[in-house]
XYZ file of C-alpha atoms in Angstrom:
373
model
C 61.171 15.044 12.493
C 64.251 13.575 14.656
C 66.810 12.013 12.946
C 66.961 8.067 13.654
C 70.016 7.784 11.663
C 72.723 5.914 14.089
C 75.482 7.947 15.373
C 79.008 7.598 16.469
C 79.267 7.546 19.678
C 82.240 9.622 21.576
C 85.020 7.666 21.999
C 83.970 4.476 20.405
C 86.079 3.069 17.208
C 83.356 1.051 16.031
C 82.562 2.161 12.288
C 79.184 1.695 10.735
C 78.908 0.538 7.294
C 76.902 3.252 5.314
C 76.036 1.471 2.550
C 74.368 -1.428 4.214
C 72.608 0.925 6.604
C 71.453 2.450 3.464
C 69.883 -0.577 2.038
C 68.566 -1.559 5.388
C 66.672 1.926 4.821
C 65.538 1.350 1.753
C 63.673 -2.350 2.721
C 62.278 -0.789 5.212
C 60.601 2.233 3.329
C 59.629 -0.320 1.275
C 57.419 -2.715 3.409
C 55.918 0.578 4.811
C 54.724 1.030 1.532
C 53.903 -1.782 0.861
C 51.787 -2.309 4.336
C 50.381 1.498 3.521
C 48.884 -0.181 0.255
C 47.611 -3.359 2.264
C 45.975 -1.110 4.208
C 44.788 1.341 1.718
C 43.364 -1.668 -0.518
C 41.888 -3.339 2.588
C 39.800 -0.011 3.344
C 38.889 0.030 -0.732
C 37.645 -3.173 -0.490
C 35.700 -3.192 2.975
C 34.385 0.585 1.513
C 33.088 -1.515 -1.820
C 31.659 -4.753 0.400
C 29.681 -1.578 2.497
C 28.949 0.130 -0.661
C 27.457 -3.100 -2.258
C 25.111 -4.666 1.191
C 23.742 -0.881 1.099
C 22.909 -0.846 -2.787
C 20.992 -4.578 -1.603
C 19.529 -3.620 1.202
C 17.738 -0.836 -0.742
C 17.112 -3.201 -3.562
C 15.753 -5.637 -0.912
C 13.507 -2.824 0.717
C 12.017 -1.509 -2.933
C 11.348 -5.014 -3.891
C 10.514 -6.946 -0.454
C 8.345 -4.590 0.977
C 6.399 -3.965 -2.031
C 2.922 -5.651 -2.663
C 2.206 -6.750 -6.610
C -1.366 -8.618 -5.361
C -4.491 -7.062 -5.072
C -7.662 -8.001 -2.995
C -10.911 -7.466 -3.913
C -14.512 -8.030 -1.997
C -17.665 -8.213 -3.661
C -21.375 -8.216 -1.845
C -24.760 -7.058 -2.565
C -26.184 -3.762 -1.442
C -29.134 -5.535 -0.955
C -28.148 -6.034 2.772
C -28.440 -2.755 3.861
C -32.429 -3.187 3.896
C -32.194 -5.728 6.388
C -31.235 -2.305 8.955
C -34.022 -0.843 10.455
C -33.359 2.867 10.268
C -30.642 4.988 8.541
C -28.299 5.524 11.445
C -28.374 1.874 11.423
C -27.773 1.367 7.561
C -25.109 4.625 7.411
C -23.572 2.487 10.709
C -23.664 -1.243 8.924
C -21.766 0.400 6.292
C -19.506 1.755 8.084
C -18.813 -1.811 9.916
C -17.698 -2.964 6.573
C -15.474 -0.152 5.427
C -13.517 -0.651 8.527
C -13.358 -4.733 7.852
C -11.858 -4.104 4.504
C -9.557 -1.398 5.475
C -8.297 -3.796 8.533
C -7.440 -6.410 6.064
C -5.766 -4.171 3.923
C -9.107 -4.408 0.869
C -8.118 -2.858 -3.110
C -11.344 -3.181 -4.278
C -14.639 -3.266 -3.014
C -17.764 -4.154 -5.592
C -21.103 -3.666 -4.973
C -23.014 -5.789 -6.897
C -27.290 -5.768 -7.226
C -28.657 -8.798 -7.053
C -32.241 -7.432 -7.431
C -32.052 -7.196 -10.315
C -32.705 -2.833 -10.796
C -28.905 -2.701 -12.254
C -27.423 0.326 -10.511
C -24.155 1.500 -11.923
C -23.985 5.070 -10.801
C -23.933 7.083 -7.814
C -27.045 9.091 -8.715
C -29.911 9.299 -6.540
C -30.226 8.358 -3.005
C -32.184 6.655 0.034
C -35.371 6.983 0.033
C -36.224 5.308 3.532
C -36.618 2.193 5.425
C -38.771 0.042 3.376
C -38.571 1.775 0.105
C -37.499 -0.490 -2.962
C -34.165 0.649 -4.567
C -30.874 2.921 -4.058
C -29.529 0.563 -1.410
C -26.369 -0.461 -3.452
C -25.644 3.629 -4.379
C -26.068 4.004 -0.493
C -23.889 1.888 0.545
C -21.155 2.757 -2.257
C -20.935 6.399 -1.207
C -20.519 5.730 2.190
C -17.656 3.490 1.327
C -16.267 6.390 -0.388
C -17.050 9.463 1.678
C -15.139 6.784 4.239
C -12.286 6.079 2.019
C -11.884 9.517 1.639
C -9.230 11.648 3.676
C -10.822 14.232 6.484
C -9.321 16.878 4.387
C -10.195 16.257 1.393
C -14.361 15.621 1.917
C -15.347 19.201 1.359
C -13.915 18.820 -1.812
C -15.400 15.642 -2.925
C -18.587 15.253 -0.709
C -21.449 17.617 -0.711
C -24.134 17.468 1.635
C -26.375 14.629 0.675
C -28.964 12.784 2.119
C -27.296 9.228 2.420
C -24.421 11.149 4.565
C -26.621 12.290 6.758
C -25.671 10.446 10.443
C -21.654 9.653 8.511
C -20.973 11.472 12.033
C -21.986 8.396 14.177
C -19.268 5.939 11.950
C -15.538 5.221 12.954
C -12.776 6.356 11.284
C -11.137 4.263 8.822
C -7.427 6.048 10.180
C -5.786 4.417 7.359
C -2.372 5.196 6.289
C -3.253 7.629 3.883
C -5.373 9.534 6.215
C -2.270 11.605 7.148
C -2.241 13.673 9.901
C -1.572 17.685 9.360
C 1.758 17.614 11.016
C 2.545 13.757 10.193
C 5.767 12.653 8.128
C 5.008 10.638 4.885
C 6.379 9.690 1.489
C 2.930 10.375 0.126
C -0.481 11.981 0.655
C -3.804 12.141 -1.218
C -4.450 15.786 -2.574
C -7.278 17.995 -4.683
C -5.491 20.169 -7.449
C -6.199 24.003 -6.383
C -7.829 26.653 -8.527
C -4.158 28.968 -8.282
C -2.177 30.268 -11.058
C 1.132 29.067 -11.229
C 4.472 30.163 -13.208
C 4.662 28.956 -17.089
C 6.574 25.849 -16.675
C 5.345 24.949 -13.156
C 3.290 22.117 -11.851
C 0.003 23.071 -10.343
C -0.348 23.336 -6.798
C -2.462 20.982 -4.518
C -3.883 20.704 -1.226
C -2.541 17.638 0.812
C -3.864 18.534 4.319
C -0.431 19.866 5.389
C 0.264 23.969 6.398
C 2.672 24.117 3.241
C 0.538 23.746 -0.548
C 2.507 21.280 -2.076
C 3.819 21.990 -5.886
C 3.402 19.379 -8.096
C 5.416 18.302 -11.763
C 2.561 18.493 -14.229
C -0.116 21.044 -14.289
C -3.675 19.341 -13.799
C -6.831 20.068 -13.770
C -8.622 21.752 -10.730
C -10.491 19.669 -8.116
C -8.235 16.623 -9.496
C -7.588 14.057 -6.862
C -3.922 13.041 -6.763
C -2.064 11.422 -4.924
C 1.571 12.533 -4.494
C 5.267 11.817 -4.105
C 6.832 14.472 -1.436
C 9.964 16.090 -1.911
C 12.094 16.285 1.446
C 10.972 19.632 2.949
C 13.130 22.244 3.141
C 12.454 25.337 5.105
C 13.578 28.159 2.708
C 11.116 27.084 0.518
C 7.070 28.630 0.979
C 5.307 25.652 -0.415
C 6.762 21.615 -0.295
C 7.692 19.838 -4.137
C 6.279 17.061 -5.376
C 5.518 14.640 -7.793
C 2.425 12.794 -9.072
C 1.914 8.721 -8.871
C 0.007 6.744 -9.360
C -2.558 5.681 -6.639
C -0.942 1.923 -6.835
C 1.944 3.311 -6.369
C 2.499 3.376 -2.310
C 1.276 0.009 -2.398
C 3.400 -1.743 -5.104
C 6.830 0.077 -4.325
C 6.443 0.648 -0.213
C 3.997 -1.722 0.202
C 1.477 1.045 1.876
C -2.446 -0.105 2.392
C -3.365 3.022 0.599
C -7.008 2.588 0.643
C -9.614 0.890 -1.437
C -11.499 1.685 -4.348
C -15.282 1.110 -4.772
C -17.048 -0.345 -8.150
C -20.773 -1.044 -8.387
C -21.628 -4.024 -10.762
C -25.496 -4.421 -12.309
C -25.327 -8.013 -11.320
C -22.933 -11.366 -9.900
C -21.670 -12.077 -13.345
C -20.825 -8.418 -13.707
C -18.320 -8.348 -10.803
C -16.285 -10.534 -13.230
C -17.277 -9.368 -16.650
C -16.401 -5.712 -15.468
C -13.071 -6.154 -13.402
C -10.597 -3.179 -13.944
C -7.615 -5.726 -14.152
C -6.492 -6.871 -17.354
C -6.457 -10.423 -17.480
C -9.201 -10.267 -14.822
C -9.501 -11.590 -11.494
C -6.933 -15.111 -11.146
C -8.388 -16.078 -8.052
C -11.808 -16.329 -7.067
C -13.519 -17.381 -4.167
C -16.895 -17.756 -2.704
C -18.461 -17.805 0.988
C -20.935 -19.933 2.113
C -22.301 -22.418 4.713
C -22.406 -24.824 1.911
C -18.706 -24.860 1.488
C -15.978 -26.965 1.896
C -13.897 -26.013 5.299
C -11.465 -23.600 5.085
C -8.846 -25.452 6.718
C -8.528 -27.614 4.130
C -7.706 -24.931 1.099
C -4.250 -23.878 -0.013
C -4.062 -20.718 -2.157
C -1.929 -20.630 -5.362
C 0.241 -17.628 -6.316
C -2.231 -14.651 -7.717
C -2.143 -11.359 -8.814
C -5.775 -10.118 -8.512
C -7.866 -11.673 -5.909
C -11.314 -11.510 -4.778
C -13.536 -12.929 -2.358
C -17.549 -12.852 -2.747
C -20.123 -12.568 -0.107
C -24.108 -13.257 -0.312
C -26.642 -11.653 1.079
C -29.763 -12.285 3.088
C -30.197 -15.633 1.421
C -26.799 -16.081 0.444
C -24.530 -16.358 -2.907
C -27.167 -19.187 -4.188
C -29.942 -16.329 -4.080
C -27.772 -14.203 -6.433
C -27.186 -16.376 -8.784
C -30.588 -17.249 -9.218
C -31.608 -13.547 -9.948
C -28.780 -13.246 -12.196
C -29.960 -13.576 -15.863
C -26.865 -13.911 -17.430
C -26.140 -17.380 -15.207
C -27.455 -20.607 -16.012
C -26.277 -22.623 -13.351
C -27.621 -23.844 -10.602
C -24.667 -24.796 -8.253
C -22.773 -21.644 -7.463
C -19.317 -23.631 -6.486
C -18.681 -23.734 -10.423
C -18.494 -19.970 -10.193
C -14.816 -20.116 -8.384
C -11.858 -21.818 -7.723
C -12.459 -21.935 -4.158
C -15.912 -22.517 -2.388
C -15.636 -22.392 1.148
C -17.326 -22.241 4.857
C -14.922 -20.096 7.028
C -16.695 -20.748 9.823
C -17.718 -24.243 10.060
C -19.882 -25.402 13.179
C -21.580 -21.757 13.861
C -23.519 -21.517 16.513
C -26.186 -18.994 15.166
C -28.475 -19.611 12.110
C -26.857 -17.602 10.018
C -23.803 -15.104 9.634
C -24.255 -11.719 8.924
C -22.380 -10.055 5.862
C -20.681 -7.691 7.973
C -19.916 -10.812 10.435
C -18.734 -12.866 7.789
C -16.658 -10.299 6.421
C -14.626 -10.298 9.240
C -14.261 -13.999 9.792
C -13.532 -14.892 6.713
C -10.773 -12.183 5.718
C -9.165 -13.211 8.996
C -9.291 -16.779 7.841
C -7.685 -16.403 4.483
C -5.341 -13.768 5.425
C -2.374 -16.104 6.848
C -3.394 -18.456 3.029
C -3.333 -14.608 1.024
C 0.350 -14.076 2.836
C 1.488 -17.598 2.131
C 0.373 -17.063 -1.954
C 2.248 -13.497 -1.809
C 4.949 -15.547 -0.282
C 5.437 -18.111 -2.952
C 4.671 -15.871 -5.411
C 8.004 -13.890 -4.433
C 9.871 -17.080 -4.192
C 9.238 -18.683 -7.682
């Protein structure tokens, strides 16, 4: 380092007073220091300010983008006899598995409002015209749907009422993960393989890597699991097991629906999976008020009913366990999404559509002040 100190020059007689030079020095050493901390405790605290809008912004994405509200849809299997062959039942089912996974559907019930009480998935069709099995029909087409390409060798054997599931669409929800694909999660079966004492089993999620998981389970399990970041010295990806709400309620991932069948209308609410039960109900019909007119509350569970044939009034009337004759006292909302129709009547798979699209922008505005309060 050169040496600022000031020198005599030759020949001058002008003497330089040491001691002041020294102090001079010394104040100047000093506000460098003291600018070095300025500077250090201005980077500390721009570092912290960073440090904290990072810690909310990840707060802000696990809690914003997460989705605490379910939706539900309930209808009668009954309308799959109103198709006049079975490619054109296996296709009207498949018209309203892709409705309910468009609007992002939880739950859909299949209720009988015949009256034969089905509540299983055994047998199966029969054929056009024959009484019965048109609710169990319709329920494991929603499923074999619902299901991952992957996975429905696993959980699907050949059966009758899957016969022409070729001719449908794909659902290409977000859990129907491609093999090469990125994703926090994917839906898996639970392999028959031996693993290490202490190890987590190992399970099948569609990828070219078996994916170990934390817990061992039992074989032929369907999971759905947490990935690990992938790292390439490693022969099979880690994992953890969730729950199946789980994409949905901390990412906010549509991560399919499930499928309930229900003996009968008053069923669909006696037998709802949620604990306190379905806090917002509504009903469909021509009979309705409009739906411009309705404002949603804040709700956790939702669910939104659709008639048959003859409509929601039908099904309560073959419902034994309802002694009512005005349906609207069913719900909390009983509306017409579709006031001034220019056909008879509205399909189920029609007003499916319509009416989830209606109440979708009310659903969002609900979630919305939900959040807020």
């Amino acid at each position: 380092m050169a040496d600022k100190r000031p020198r005599l020059e030759q020949g001058s007689d002008k003497k330089i007073d040491w001691r002041k030079e020294k102090e001079k020095r010394k104040e100047e050493r000093k506000k460098w220091r003291e600018a070095k901390m300025l500077r250090k405790l201005e980077k500390a605290q721009l570092q912290k300010q960073q440090e904290e809008r990072e810690a909310e912004e990840k707060e802000k994405k696990k809690t914003g983008n997460g989705r605490d509200y379910t939706v539900s849809v309930a209808l009668p299997g009954s309308i799959l006899d109103n198709a006049q062959s079975p490619e054109l039942r296996t296709y009207l089912a498949g018209q309203i598995a892709r409705a309910c996974a468009i609007f992002c559907v939880d739950e859909i019930v299949i209720f009988d409002e015949t009256g034969e009480g089905s509540k299983s998935v055994e047998g199966s069709f029969e054929g056009v015209g024959k009484k019965g099995q048109a609710c169990v029909q319709l329920a494991r087409i929603l499923q074999y749907l619902e299901c991952p390409q992957y996975l429905r060798k696993s959980f699907f054997p050949k059966h009758p009422d899957l016969q022409f599931a070729g001719l449908l669409n794909p659902l290409d929800s977000p859990h129907h993960v491609r093999i090469d694909e990125e994703s926090a999660y994917r839906e898996g079966v639970v392999l028959d393989r031996p693993s290490k004492p202490g190890k987590g089993s190992f399970v099948n999620c569609g990828m070219r890597k078996e994916v170990q998981i934390n817990k061992q389970l039992q074989s032929g399990l369907r999971v759905t699991v947490q990935l690990h970041e992938d790292r390439p010295d490693h022969k099979v990806r880690k994992g953890i097991v969730v729950s199946p709400q789980h994409p949905r309620t901390e990412s906010g991932i549509y991560w399919g629906y499930r499928v309930r069948l229900a003996s009968c209308l008053s069923a669909v609410f006696t037998e709802c999976p949620f604990k306190d039960g379905y806090d917002l109900t509504v009903g469909t019909s021509e009979r309705g008020s409009s739906v411009e007119s309705v404002t949603l509350p804040a709700f956790r569970h939702g669910l939104v009913i659709f008639g048959g044939l003859q409509g929601l009034e039908a099904s309560v009337e073959s419902d034994q366990n309802l002694d009512i004759e005005d349906p609207s006292v069913l719900f909390n909302h009983y509306i017409n999404t579709c006031p001034g129709q220019g056909s008879r009547t509205i399909r189920t798979e029609e007003a499916i559509l319509i009416s989830l699209a209606s109440l979708k922008p009310r659903i969002e505005a609900a979630a919305r002040k939900a959040k807020e309060s």
